[in-house]
């Protein structure tokens, strides 16, 4: 089980650039809805993600 957890951790998009690349990758494949969730219980992450998505759309 530790190996699966490690794979999940390594695959997480943990920088703004990685999040943008992940969103673009799904968008390039035709995905028009994507569910993202914060890794911490800090609502600031949701605001930061919203700002990032908004800046990517322009």
mmCIF file of C-alpha atoms in Angstrom, residues 13 18-37 49 52-53 56:
data_model
loop_
_atom_site.group_PDB
_atom_site.id
_atom_site.type_symbol
_atom_site.label_atom_id
_atom_site.label_comp_id
_atom_site.label_asym_id
_atom_site.label_seq_id
_atom_site.Cartn_x
_atom_site.Cartn_y
_atom_site.Cartn_z
ATOM 1 C CA UNK A 13 0.168 18.759 -9.216
ATOM 2 C CA UNK A 18 1.970 21.904 -12.720
ATOM 3 C CA UNK A 19 -1.711 22.680 -12.100
ATOM 4 C CA UNK A 20 -1.864 24.772 -15.281
ATOM 5 C CA UNK A 21 -0.184 21.978 -17.254
ATOM 6 C CA UNK A 22 -2.590 19.397 -15.838
ATOM 7 C CA UNK A 23 -5.626 21.516 -16.738
ATOM 8 C CA UNK A 24 -4.241 22.172 -20.227
ATOM 9 C CA UNK A 25 -3.499 18.485 -20.752
ATOM 10 C CA UNK A 26 -7.073 17.506 -19.943
ATOM 11 C CA UNK A 27 -8.437 20.405 -22.009
ATOM 12 C CA UNK A 28 -6.318 19.360 -25.000
ATOM 13 C CA UNK A 29 -7.946 15.908 -24.764
ATOM 14 C CA UNK A 30 -11.420 17.479 -24.950
ATOM 15 C CA UNK A 31 -12.297 17.441 -21.254
ATOM 16 C CA UNK A 32 -14.571 20.377 -20.466
ATOM 17 C CA UNK A 33 -15.167 19.638 -16.770
ATOM 18 C CA UNK A 34 -12.475 18.804 -14.245
ATOM 19 C CA UNK A 35 -12.862 18.268 -10.489
ATOM 20 C CA UNK A 36 -9.996 19.506 -8.355
ATOM 21 C CA UNK A 37 -9.781 19.523 -4.589
ATOM 22 C CA UNK A 49 -6.956 27.661 -7.504
ATOM 23 C CA UNK A 52 -5.057 30.274 -11.279
ATOM 24 C CA UNK A 53 -7.883 28.864 -13.405
ATOM 25 C CA UNK A 56 -5.296 30.377 -17.442
#
